[in-house]
Tab-separated table of N, CA and C in Angstrom:
chain	number	residue	atom	x	y	z
A	9	MET	N	-65.861	-215.745	-40.078
A	9	MET	CA	-66.255	-213.881	-39.612
A	9	MET	C	-66.344	-213.880	-38.271
A	10	MET	N	-67.055	-214.437	-37.646
A	10	MET	CA	-67.439	-214.018	-36.407
A	10	MET	C	-66.084	-213.595	-35.408
A	11	ALA	N	-65.460	-214.726	-35.962
A	11	ALA	CA	-64.417	-214.781	-34.630
A	11	ALA	C	-63.482	-213.530	-35.409
A	12	VAL	N	-63.257	-213.402	-36.573
A	12	VAL	CA	-62.520	-212.287	-36.622
A	12	VAL	C	-63.630	-210.731	-36.286
A	13	LEU	N	-64.488	-210.644	-36.193
A	13	LEU	CA	-65.372	-209.622	-35.857
A	13	LEU	C	-65.097	-209.394	-34.650
A	14	SER	N	-65.095	-210.399	-33.780
A	14	SER	CA	-64.807	-210.461	-32.213
A	14	SER	C	-63.664	-210.146	-31.852
A	15	VAL	N	-62.400	-210.633	-32.070
A	15	VAL	CA	-61.209	-210.308	-32.174
A	15	VAL	C	-61.294	-208.818	-32.186
A	16	TRP	N	-61.519	-208.254	-33.374
A	16	TRP	CA	-61.375	-206.757	-33.480
A	16	TRP	C	-62.213	-206.071	-32.759
A	17	TRP	N	-63.549	-206.345	-32.231
A	17	TRP	CA	-64.142	-205.627	-31.300
A	17	TRP	C	-63.133	-205.681	-30.002
A	18	TRP	N	-62.871	-206.835	-29.356
A	18	TRP	CA	-61.832	-206.983	-28.212
A	18	TRP	C	-60.763	-206.392	-28.344
A	19	CYS	N	-59.936	-206.124	-29.225
A	19	CYS	CA	-58.758	-205.247	-29.595
A	19	CYS	C	-59.369	-204.048	-29.532
A	20	ALA	N	-60.523	-203.463	-30.252
A	20	ALA	CA	-61.093	-201.830	-29.750
A	20	ALA	C	-61.225	-202.031	-28.463
A	21	LEU	N	-61.815	-202.481	-27.985
A	21	LEU	CA	-62.470	-202.611	-26.461
A	21	LEU	C	-60.916	-201.992	-25.528
A	22	VAL	N	-60.431	-203.053	-25.853
A	22	VAL	CA	-58.657	-203.100	-24.879
A	22	VAL	C	-58.221	-201.180	-25.181
A	23	ALA	N	-58.105	-200.859	-26.576
A	23	ALA	CA	-57.335	-199.728	-26.812
A	23	ALA	C	-58.575	-198.684	-26.248
A	24	SER	N	-59.444	-198.919	-26.229
A	24	SER	CA	-60.440	-197.812	-25.568
A	24	SER	C	-60.216	-197.477	-24.284
A	25	LEU	N	-60.241	-198.723	-23.864
A	25	LEU	CA	-59.840	-198.806	-22.168
A	25	LEU	C	-58.267	-197.964	-21.988
A	26	LEU	N	-57.598	-198.417	-22.521
A	26	LEU	CA	-55.989	-198.143	-22.317
A	26	LEU	C	-56.460	-196.522	-22.436
A	27	ILE	N	-56.684	-196.113	-23.777
A	27	ILE	CA	-56.573	-194.543	-23.742
A	27	ILE	C	-57.522	-193.858	-23.050
A	28	ALA	N	-58.734	-194.639	-22.290
A	28	ALA	CA	-59.428	-193.593	-21.241
A	28	ALA	C	-58.602	-193.932	-20.313
A	29	GLY	N	-57.825	-195.039	-19.441
A	29	GLY	CA	-56.976	-194.898	-18.586
A	29	GLY	C	-55.984	-193.699	-18.471
A	30	ALA	N	-55.615	-193.755	-19.366
A	30	ALA	CA	-54.432	-192.017	-19.672
A	30	ALA	C	-54.917	-191.177	-19.394
A	31	HIS	N	-55.858	-190.752	-19.486
A	31	HIS	CA	-56.861	-189.542	-19.196
A	31	HIS	C	-56.430	-189.529	-17.321
A	32	ASP	N	-56.586	-190.485	-16.779
A	32	ASP	CA	-56.804	-190.362	-15.318
A	32	ASP	C	-55.121	-190.570	-14.599
A	33	GLN	N	-54.475	-190.640	-15.362
A	33	GLN	CA	-53.130	-191.078	-14.972
A	33	GLN	C	-52.470	-189.706	-14.873
A	34	THR	N	-51.495	-189.106	-13.663
A	34	THR	CA	-50.741	-188.081	-13.656
A	34	THR	C	-49.525	-188.234	-14.890
A	35	VAL	N	-49.127	-187.094	-15.186
A	35	VAL	CA	-48.059	-187.318	-16.238
A	35	VAL	C	-47.025	-185.983	-15.579
A	36	GLN	N	-45.931	-185.872	-16.406
A	36	GLN	CA	-44.807	-184.962	-16.367
A	36	GLN	C	-44.000	-185.249	-17.054
A	37	GLY	N	-43.362	-183.722	-17.090
A	37	GLY	CA	-42.246	-183.316	-18.411
A	37	GLY	C	-41.591	-182.230	-17.579
A	38	ALA	N	-40.208	-182.495	-17.851
A	38	ALA	CA	-38.766	-181.407	-17.766
A	38	ALA	C	-38.153	-180.845	-18.454
A	39	THR	N	-37.921	-179.780	-18.996
A	39	THR	CA	-37.082	-179.367	-19.523
A	39	THR	C	-36.406	-178.439	-18.965
A	40	GLY	N	-35.287	-177.946	-20.143
A	40	GLY	CA	-34.288	-176.491	-19.279
A	40	GLY	C	-33.980	-175.859	-20.766
A	41	TYR	N	-33.272	-174.686	-20.350
A	41	TYR	CA	-33.074	-173.798	-21.821
A	41	TYR	C	-32.394	-172.516	-21.151
A	42	SER	N	-30.644	-172.370	-21.197
A	42	SER	CA	-30.085	-171.255	-21.336
A	42	SER	C	-30.511	-170.801	-19.940
A	43	GLY	N	-30.157	-171.403	-18.799
A	43	GLY	CA	-30.499	-171.104	-17.553
A	43	GLY	C	-31.838	-171.153	-16.797
A	44	LEU	N	-32.818	-171.192	-17.589
A	44	LEU	CA	-34.256	-171.596	-17.393
A	44	LEU	C	-34.429	-172.833	-17.027
A	45	GLY	N	-35.383	-173.389	-16.290
A	45	GLY	CA	-35.974	-174.820	-16.072
A	45	GLY	C	-37.451	-174.785	-16.017
A	46	LEU	N	-38.337	-175.676	-16.494
A	46	LEU	CA	-39.280	-175.920	-15.788
A	46	LEU	C	-40.045	-177.410	-15.775
A	47	LYS	N	-41.112	-177.914	-14.605
A	47	LYS	CA	-41.086	-179.058	-14.764
A	47	LYS	C	-42.976	-179.078	-14.739
A	48	LEU	N	-43.473	-179.623	-15.572
A	48	LEU	CA	-45.057	-179.464	-15.765
A	48	LEU	C	-45.398	-181.103	-14.894
A	49	THR	N	-46.346	-181.059	-14.044
A	49	THR	CA	-47.169	-181.844	-13.680
A	49	THR	C	-48.569	-182.054	-13.856
A	50	LEU	N	-49.385	-182.932	-14.472
A	50	LEU	CA	-50.854	-182.776	-14.749
A	50	LEU	C	-51.421	-184.023	-13.923
A	51	ASP	N	-52.353	-183.505	-13.046
A	51	ASP	CA	-53.194	-184.608	-12.175
A	51	ASP	C	-54.486	-184.668	-12.620
A	52	PRO	N	-54.931	-185.709	-13.484
A	52	PRO	CA	-56.524	-185.399	-13.841
A	52	PRO	C	-57.269	-185.748	-12.735
A	53	SER	N	-56.801	-186.699	-11.583
A	53	SER	CA	-57.869	-186.773	-10.720
A	53	SER	C	-58.204	-185.448	-9.681
A	54	ALA	N	-56.821	-184.890	-9.227
A	54	ALA	CA	-57.406	-183.704	-8.856
A	54	ALA	C	-57.638	-182.348	-9.730
A	55	ASP	N	-57.690	-182.656	-10.993
A	55	ASP	CA	-57.776	-181.305	-11.777
A	55	ASP	C	-56.765	-180.381	-11.716
A	56	LEU	N	-55.516	-180.603	-11.775
A	56	LEU	CA	-54.686	-179.451	-11.312
A	56	LEU	C	-53.327	-179.985	-12.274
A	57	ALA	N	-52.730	-178.726	-12.666
A	57	ALA	CA	-51.375	-178.551	-13.582
A	57	ALA	C	-50.594	-177.798	-12.530
A	58	THR	N	-49.506	-178.613	-11.766
A	58	THR	CA	-48.428	-177.627	-11.282
A	58	THR	C	-47.626	-177.190	-12.225
A	59	ILE	N	-46.904	-176.275	-12.014
A	59	ILE	CA	-45.951	-175.289	-12.892
A	59	ILE	C	-44.709	-175.104	-12.119
A	60	SER	N	-43.554	-175.576	-12.190
A	60	SER	CA	-42.262	-175.227	-11.420
A	60	SER	C	-40.973	-174.560	-12.154
A	61	MET	N	-41.068	-173.302	-12.215
A	61	MET	CA	-40.276	-173.029	-13.408
A	61	MET	C	-39.313	-172.453	-12.660
A	62	LYS	N	-37.770	-172.132	-13.034
A	62	LYS	CA	-36.503	-171.560	-12.481
A	62	LYS	C	-36.274	-170.696	-13.604
A	63	GLY	N	-35.263	-169.263	-13.122
A	63	GLY	CA	-34.758	-168.557	-13.894
A	63	GLY	C	-33.925	-167.449	-13.420
A	64	PRO	N	-33.411	-166.503	-13.723
A	64	PRO	CA	-32.221	-165.324	-13.171
A	64	PRO	C	-33.234	-164.797	-12.247
A	65	SER	N	-32.792	-164.087	-11.230
A	65	SER	CA	-33.857	-163.595	-10.682
A	65	SER	C	-33.439	-162.150	-10.869
A	66	GLY	N	-32.924	-161.839	-11.502
A	66	GLY	CA	-32.664	-160.561	-12.030
A	66	GLY	C	-33.274	-159.671	-12.948
A	67	VAL	N	-33.802	-160.537	-13.775
A	67	VAL	CA	-34.845	-160.210	-14.967
A	67	VAL	C	-36.086	-161.191	-15.161
A	68	TRP	N	-36.954	-160.612	-16.167
A	68	TRP	CA	-38.084	-161.261	-16.155
A	68	TRP	C	-37.632	-162.721	-17.082
A	69	PHE	N	-38.782	-163.679	-16.294
A	69	PHE	CA	-38.623	-164.691	-17.643
A	69	PHE	C	-39.940	-165.927	-17.201
A	70	GLY	N	-40.204	-166.337	-18.605
A	70	GLY	CA	-41.307	-167.135	-18.371
A	70	GLY	C	-41.468	-168.312	-19.551
A	71	PHE	N	-42.850	-168.727	-19.345
A	71	PHE	CA	-43.086	-170.004	-20.112
A	71	PHE	C	-44.028	-169.994	-20.886
A	72	SER	N	-44.386	-170.014	-22.004
A	72	SER	CA	-45.605	-170.341	-22.988
A	72	SER	C	-45.840	-171.646	-23.223
A	73	PHE	N	-47.392	-172.151	-23.164
A	73	PHE	CA	-48.010	-172.830	-23.864
A	73	PHE	C	-49.214	-173.061	-24.692
A	74	GLY	N	-48.872	-174.042	-25.361
A	74	GLY	CA	-49.792	-174.418	-26.887
A	74	GLY	C	-49.688	-173.623	-27.686
A	75	GLY	N	-47.925	-173.453	-28.173
A	75	GLY	CA	-47.413	-172.841	-29.298
A	75	GLY	C	-46.404	-173.006	-29.161
A	76	LEU	N	-45.645	-172.848	-30.731
A	76	LEU	CA	-44.106	-172.363	-30.921
A	76	LEU	C	-43.736	-171.636	-31.238
A	77	VAL	N	-44.681	-170.576	-31.894
A	77	VAL	CA	-44.263	-168.951	-32.191
A	77	VAL	C	-45.090	-168.166	-31.670
A	78	MET	N	-44.590	-166.792	-31.680
A	78	MET	CA	-46.094	-165.762	-30.566
A	78	MET	C	-47.050	-165.454	-31.658
A	79	GLY	N	-47.179	-166.251	-32.510
A	79	GLY	CA	-48.290	-165.885	-33.582
A	79	GLY	C	-49.204	-167.150	-33.051
A	80	ASP	N	-48.774	-167.884	-32.468
A	80	ASP	CA	-49.819	-168.992	-32.123
A	80	ASP	C	-50.301	-168.418	-30.804
A	81	GLN	N	-50.026	-167.381	-30.263
A	81	GLN	CA	-51.026	-166.721	-29.386
A	81	GLN	C	-51.219	-167.265	-27.924
A	82	PRO	N	-49.614	-168.040	-27.523
A	82	PRO	CA	-50.367	-169.197	-26.637
A	82	PRO	C	-49.986	-168.148	-25.320
A	83	TRP	N	-50.914	-169.278	-24.361
A	83	TRP	CA	-51.202	-168.670	-22.811
A	83	TRP	C	-49.612	-168.911	-22.108
A	84	SER	N	-49.191	-167.801	-21.322
A	84	SER	CA	-47.962	-167.969	-20.710
A	84	SER	C	-48.218	-167.421	-19.246
A	85	VAL	N	-46.997	-168.046	-18.400
A	85	VAL	CA	-46.756	-167.474	-17.180
A	85	VAL	C	-45.530	-166.883	-17.238
A	86	LEU	N	-45.661	-165.810	-16.476
A	86	LEU	CA	-43.994	-164.785	-16.477
A	86	LEU	C	-43.998	-164.458	-14.664
A	87	ALA	N	-42.435	-164.263	-14.546
A	87	ALA	CA	-42.534	-163.709	-13.460
A	87	ALA	C	-40.989	-162.769	-13.868
A	88	SER	N	-41.553	-161.805	-13.137
A	88	SER	CA	-40.417	-160.707	-13.378
A	88	SER	C	-39.203	-160.579	-12.440
A	89	GLY	N	-38.430	-159.319	-12.542
A	89	GLY	CA	-36.855	-159.640	-11.651
A	89	GLY	C	-37.503	-159.063	-10.581
A	90	ASN	N	-38.537	-158.603	-10.158
A	90	ASN	CA	-38.586	-157.613	-9.076
A	90	ASN	C	-39.793	-158.862	-8.088
A	91	GLY	N	-39.965	-160.130	-8.386
A	91	GLY	CA	-40.968	-161.070	-8.144
A	91	GLY	C	-42.504	-161.239	-8.141
A	92	GLY	N	-42.749	-160.247	-9.286
A	92	GLY	CA	-44.294	-160.259	-9.724
A	92	GLY	C	-44.307	-161.625	-10.339
A	93	VAL	N	-45.650	-161.908	-10.341
A	93	VAL	CA	-45.837	-163.138	-11.500
A	93	VAL	C	-47.310	-162.474	-11.855
A	94	TRP	N	-47.692	-162.929	-13.292
A	94	TRP	CA	-48.504	-162.495	-14.146
A	94	TRP	C	-48.752	-163.664	-15.182
A	95	GLU	N	-49.945	-163.353	-16.036
A	95	GLU	CA	-50.392	-163.985	-16.901
A	95	GLU	C	-50.708	-163.819	-18.109
A	96	GLN	N	-50.022	-164.284	-19.355
A	96	GLN	CA	-50.236	-163.110	-20.628
A	96	GLN	C	-50.590	-163.886	-21.324
A	97	ARG	N	-51.049	-163.586	-22.683
A	97	ARG	CA	-51.336	-164.582	-23.723
A	97	ARG	C	-50.439	-163.349	-24.700
A	98	LEU	N	-49.649	-164.234	-25.458
A	98	LEU	CA	-48.680	-163.535	-26.534
A	98	LEU	C	-49.753	-163.044	-27.621
A	99	GLY	N	-48.931	-162.186	-28.380
A	99	GLY	CA	-49.686	-161.596	-29.540
A	99	GLY	C	-48.527	-162.137	-30.917
A	100	ASP	N	-49.073	-161.836	-32.018
A	100	ASP	CA	-47.972	-162.227	-32.983
A	100	ASP	C	-47.183	-160.941	-33.346
A	101	HIS	N	-45.713	-161.241	-32.377
A	101	HIS	CA	-44.678	-160.244	-32.402
A	101	HIS	C	-44.992	-159.246	-32.038
A	102	THR	N	-45.932	-159.209	-31.085
A	102	THR	CA	-46.136	-158.391	-29.681
A	102	THR	C	-45.948	-158.640	-28.452
A	103	GLY	N	-46.241	-158.103	-27.510
A	103	GLY	CA	-45.872	-158.622	-25.923
A	103	GLY	C	-47.229	-159.397	-25.326
A	104	GLY	N	-48.874	-158.769	-26.183
A	104	GLY	CA	-49.788	-159.540	-26.272
A	104	GLY	C	-50.552	-158.554	-25.456
A	105	ILE	N	-51.415	-159.554	-24.727
A	105	ILE	CA	-52.519	-158.781	-23.379
A	105	ILE	C	-52.318	-159.662	-22.007
A	106	ARG	N	-52.310	-158.977	-20.969
A	106	ARG	CA	-52.150	-159.409	-19.539
A	106	ARG	C	-53.776	-159.870	-19.371
A	107	LEU	N	-53.456	-161.142	-18.382
A	107	LEU	CA	-54.932	-161.588	-18.455
A	107	LEU	C	-55.121	-161.867	-17.228
A	108	ASN	N	-56.282	-161.877	-16.800
A	108	ASN	CA	-56.759	-162.174	-15.000
A	108	ASN	C	-56.237	-163.109	-14.479
A	109	PRO	N	-55.651	-163.064	-13.471
A	109	PRO	CA	-54.827	-164.871	-12.825
A	109	PRO	C	-55.604	-165.639	-12.651
A	110	SER	N	-55.313	-166.811	-13.018
A	110	SER	CA	-55.703	-168.234	-12.986
A	110	SER	C	-54.906	-168.929	-11.748
A	111	VAL	N	-53.802	-168.701	-12.155
A	111	VAL	CA	-52.453	-169.424	-11.036
A	111	VAL	C	-52.691	-169.227	-9.955
A	112	THR	N	-52.515	-170.251	-8.781
A	112	THR	CA	-52.278	-169.984	-7.615
A	112	THR	C	-50.475	-170.167	-7.319
A	113	VAL	N	-50.078	-168.989	-6.871
A	113	VAL	CA	-48.419	-168.799	-6.554
A	113	VAL	C	-48.279	-169.921	-4.613
A	114	LEU	N	-47.830	-170.840	-5.303
A	114	LEU	CA	-47.259	-171.687	-3.804
A	114	LEU	C	-46.269	-171.537	-3.183
A	115	SER	N	-44.819	-171.010	-3.984
A	115	SER	CA	-43.894	-170.079	-3.731
A	115	SER	C	-43.324	-169.419	-4.596
A	116	ASN	N	-42.236	-168.217	-4.114
A	116	ASN	CA	-41.627	-167.574	-4.996
A	116	ASN	C	-40.553	-167.280	-4.628
A	117	GLN	N	-39.334	-167.626	-4.748
A	117	GLN	CA	-38.165	-167.835	-3.777
A	117	GLN	C	-36.773	-167.301	-4.841
A	118	VAL	N	-35.622	-166.889	-4.234
A	118	VAL	CA	-34.567	-166.604	-4.683
A	118	VAL	C	-33.356	-167.264	-3.842
A	119	VAL	N	-33.005	-168.194	-4.586
A	119	VAL	CA	-31.542	-168.690	-3.796
A	119	VAL	C	-30.261	-168.357	-4.928
A	120	ASN	N	-29.298	-167.733	-4.386
A	120	ASN	CA	-27.991	-167.554	-5.160
A	120	ASN	C	-28.234	-167.141	-6.499
A	121	GLY	N	-29.312	-166.104	-6.771
A	121	GLY	CA	-29.486	-165.370	-7.925
A	121	GLY	C	-30.479	-166.056	-8.796
A	122	VAL	N	-31.228	-167.032	-8.450
A	122	VAL	CA	-32.097	-167.821	-8.537
A	122	VAL	C	-33.819	-167.904	-8.719
A	123	ARG	N	-34.489	-167.517	-9.530
A	123	ARG	CA	-35.895	-167.329	-8.893
A	123	ARG	C	-36.515	-168.805	-9.197
A	124	THR	N	-37.508	-169.425	-8.479
A	124	THR	CA	-37.806	-170.901	-8.250
A	124	THR	C	-39.775	-169.756	-8.318
A	125	LEU	N	-40.423	-170.438	-8.685
A	125	LEU	CA	-41.694	-169.452	-8.850
A	125	LEU	C	-42.517	-171.335	-8.783
A	126	ASN	N	-43.262	-171.537	-7.971
A	126	ASN	CA	-44.266	-172.830	-8.163
A	126	ASN	C	-45.556	-172.280	-8.331
A	127	VAL	N	-46.266	-172.773	-9.041
A	127	VAL	CA	-47.816	-172.258	-9.220
A	127	VAL	C	-48.962	-173.513	-9.640
A	128	THR	N	-50.138	-173.255	-9.530
A	128	THR	CA	-51.261	-174.512	-9.723
A	128	THR	C	-52.558	-173.578	-10.283
A	129	ARG	N	-53.034	-174.838	-10.734
A	129	ARG	CA	-53.883	-174.058	-11.872
A	129	ARG	C	-55.030	-175.417	-12.194
A	130	GLY	N	-56.266	-175.478	-12.477
A	130	GLY	CA	-57.006	-176.204	-12.941
A	130	GLY	C	-56.427	-176.615	-14.415
A	131	LEU	N	-56.841	-177.796	-14.924
A	131	LEU	CA	-56.470	-178.401	-16.420
A	131	LEU	C	-57.069	-177.715	-17.341
A	132	LYS	N	-58.161	-176.947	-17.278
A	132	LYS	CA	-59.074	-176.586	-18.479
A	132	LYS	C	-58.913	-174.976	-17.745
A	133	GLY	N	-58.841	-174.716	-19.488
A	133	GLY	CA	-58.363	-172.918	-18.746
A	133	GLY	C	-59.727	-172.000	-18.817
A	134	ARG	N	-59.510	-171.227	-18.177
A	134	ARG	CA	-61.081	-170.111	-18.125
A	134	ARG	C	-61.473	-169.965	-19.040
A	135	SER	N	-61.131	-169.456	-20.208
A	135	SER	CA	-61.438	-169.198	-21.514
A	135	SER	C	-60.308	-169.925	-22.839
A	136	ALA	N	-60.850	-169.096	-23.979
A	136	ALA	CA	-59.783	-169.385	-25.149
A	136	ALA	C	-58.974	-168.638	-24.968
A	137	GLU	N	-58.611	-167.834	-24.486
A	137	GLU	CA	-57.371	-166.624	-24.050
A	137	GLU	C	-56.484	-167.673	-23.098
A	138	TYR	N	-56.730	-168.911	-22.158
A	138	TYR	CA	-56.212	-169.643	-21.629
A	138	TYR	C	-55.775	-170.786	-22.380
A	139	TYR	N	-54.742	-171.564	-21.724
A	139	TYR	CA	-54.436	-173.074	-22.557
A	139	TYR	C	-55.488	-173.966	-21.601
A	140	SER	N	-55.510	-174.979	-21.975
A	140	SER	CA	-56.253	-176.078	-21.459
A	140	SER	C	-55.285	-177.108	-21.391
A	141	PHE	N	-54.922	-178.039	-19.840
A	141	PHE	CA	-53.523	-178.921	-20.401
A	141	PHE	C	-54.567	-180.360	-20.573
A	142	ASN	N	-53.986	-181.151	-21.289
A	142	ASN	CA	-54.482	-182.328	-21.624
A	142	ASN	C	-53.441	-183.668	-21.000
A	143	ALA	N	-53.969	-184.537	-20.198
A	143	ALA	CA	-52.697	-185.442	-19.775
A	143	ALA	C	-52.736	-186.664	-20.497
A	144	SER	N	-53.672	-186.502	-21.747
A	144	SER	CA	-53.583	-188.081	-22.691
A	144	SER	C	-52.683	-187.513	-23.577
A	145	GLU	N	-52.495	-185.994	-23.922
A	145	GLU	CA	-51.404	-185.892	-24.725
A	145	GLU	C	-49.926	-186.206	-24.600
A	146	SER	N	-49.371	-186.856	-25.908
A	146	SER	CA	-48.014	-186.757	-24.967
A	146	SER	C	-46.718	-186.038	-25.177
A	147	ALA	N	-46.991	-184.636	-25.597
A	147	ALA	CA	-46.341	-183.448	-25.277
A	147	ALA	C	-46.857	-182.292	-25.563
A	148	VAL	N	-46.256	-181.515	-24.943
A	148	VAL	CA	-46.657	-179.952	-25.085
A	148	VAL	C	-45.888	-179.203	-26.018
A	149	SER	N	-46.572	-178.084	-26.558
A	149	SER	CA	-45.772	-177.324	-27.611
A	149	SER	C	-45.501	-175.652	-26.767
A	150	MET	N	-44.532	-175.491	-26.655
A	150	MET	CA	-43.997	-174.584	-25.570
A	150	MET	C	-43.096	-173.396	-26.320
A	151	LEU	N	-42.619	-172.273	-25.336
A	151	LEU	CA	-41.893	-171.335	-25.626
A	151	LEU	C	-41.244	-170.578	-24.103
A	152	ALA	N	-40.171	-170.676	-24.232
A	152	ALA	CA	-38.932	-170.545	-22.960
A	152	ALA	C	-38.901	-169.079	-23.761
A	153	ALA	N	-38.647	-168.026	-22.632
A	153	ALA	CA	-37.581	-166.618	-22.685
A	153	ALA	C	-37.480	-166.165	-21.729
A	154	TYR	N	-36.571	-165.202	-21.687
A	154	TYR	CA	-36.082	-164.382	-20.277
A	154	TYR	C	-35.577	-162.986	-21.198
A	155	GLY	N	-35.673	-161.967	-20.217
A	155	GLY	CA	-35.308	-160.701	-20.898
A	155	GLY	C	-33.953	-160.037	-20.371
A	156	LYS	N	-34.031	-158.627	-20.470
A	156	LYS	CA	-32.667	-158.157	-20.014
A	156	LYS	C	-32.720	-157.193	-19.015
A	157	THR	N	-34.161	-156.917	-18.685
A	157	THR	CA	-34.211	-155.887	-17.561
A	157	THR	C	-35.040	-156.870	-16.464
A	158	GLU	N	-35.483	-155.727	-15.484
A	158	GLU	CA	-36.780	-156.809	-14.460
A	158	GLU	C	-38.085	-156.259	-15.294
A	159	VAL	N	-38.078	-155.453	-16.057
A	159	VAL	CA	-39.603	-155.592	-16.469
A	159	VAL	C	-40.046	-156.205	-17.873
A	160	TYR	N	-41.242	-156.749	-18.101
A	160	TYR	CA	-41.300	-157.388	-19.258
A	160	TYR	C	-41.157	-156.197	-20.535
A	161	SER	N	-40.267	-156.644	-21.606
A	161	SER	CA	-40.211	-156.145	-22.211
A	161	SER	C	-39.655	-157.418	-23.513
A	162	TYR	N	-38.956	-156.782	-24.618
A	162	TYR	CA	-38.363	-157.614	-25.999
A	162	TYR	C	-37.708	-158.819	-25.129
A	163	HIS	N	-37.341	-159.788	-25.550
A	163	HIS	CA	-36.681	-161.168	-24.748
A	163	HIS	C	-35.377	-160.857	-25.003
A	164	GLU	N	-34.184	-161.337	-24.361
A	164	GLU	CA	-32.822	-161.547	-24.812
A	164	GLU	C	-32.742	-162.807	-25.443
A	165	ASP	N	-33.592	-163.590	-25.211
A	165	ASP	CA	-33.247	-164.730	-26.006
A	165	ASP	C	-34.588	-165.652	-25.366
A	166	ARG	N	-34.898	-166.834	-26.598
A	166	ARG	CA	-35.986	-167.676	-26.476
A	166	ARG	C	-35.669	-168.797	-27.274
A	167	ALA	N	-36.751	-169.711	-27.329
A	167	ALA	CA	-36.335	-170.903	-27.538
A	167	ALA	C	-38.122	-171.838	-27.730
A	168	GLN	N	-38.165	-172.621	-28.666
A	168	GLN	CA	-39.278	-173.263	-29.103
A	168	GLN	C	-38.906	-174.738	-28.214
A	169	ILE	N	-39.690	-175.516	-27.610
A	169	ILE	CA	-39.891	-176.127	-26.730
A	169	ILE	C	-41.156	-177.466	-27.276
A	170	SER	N	-40.500	-178.750	-27.442
A	170	SER	CA	-41.902	-179.527	-27.199
A	170	SER	C	-41.408	-180.384	-26.345
A	171	LEU	N	-42.239	-180.495	-25.330
A	171	LEU	CA	-42.343	-181.028	-23.643
A	171	LEU	C	-42.852	-182.558	-23.910
A	172	ASP	N	-42.070	-183.227	-23.864
A	172	ASP	CA	-42.522	-184.535	-23.762
A	172	ASP	C	-43.049	-184.854	-22.191
A	173	LEU	N	-44.360	-185.658	-22.092
A	173	LEU	CA	-45.348	-186.035	-21.088
A	173	LEU	C	-44.839	-187.584	-20.821
A	174	THR	N	-44.441	-187.846	-19.394
A	174	THR	CA	-44.403	-189.233	-19.217
A	174	THR	C	-45.252	-189.900	-18.058
A	175	PRO	N	-45.601	-190.911	-17.878
A	175	PRO	CA	-46.232	-190.924	-16.548
A	175	PRO	C	-45.284	-190.645	-15.483
A	176	ALA	N	-45.931	-190.102	-14.095
A	176	ALA	CA	-45.326	-189.785	-12.963
A	176	ALA	C	-44.775	-190.804	-11.963
């Protein structure tokens, strides 16, 4: 009986160490949808989430984290057709509420009609209104959308995404 308990304890210890190690590992995921692109990198050692987004430069576009429908009220990063960048918490079938900035814009460029936006922020959201990233999760539930105009309004198209995270 003692040998069985020892093996079980050893397996539990090894599993705990493997799970704990996953928290310290940089993970990333990438996705694309209808002219939109996203790369997410989570670096627990630097407490940093890096979000690289691509979309059409003439209309607004964005990505939401932590939900597959607007009713989940996910935290979103959006870019307007004129280059503005802001954060929003979506509402249940409403545009939601604009949030105070938590991201730092590293770059915001347009080349050949495609806007590329790179932002960073801490892994933990400022409050319950913001999404908290977790590098030990295997996937992030997301929404992607783009509009018809430069100004944020009803979406032209949208998609539900499960972004798989893998070691970087």
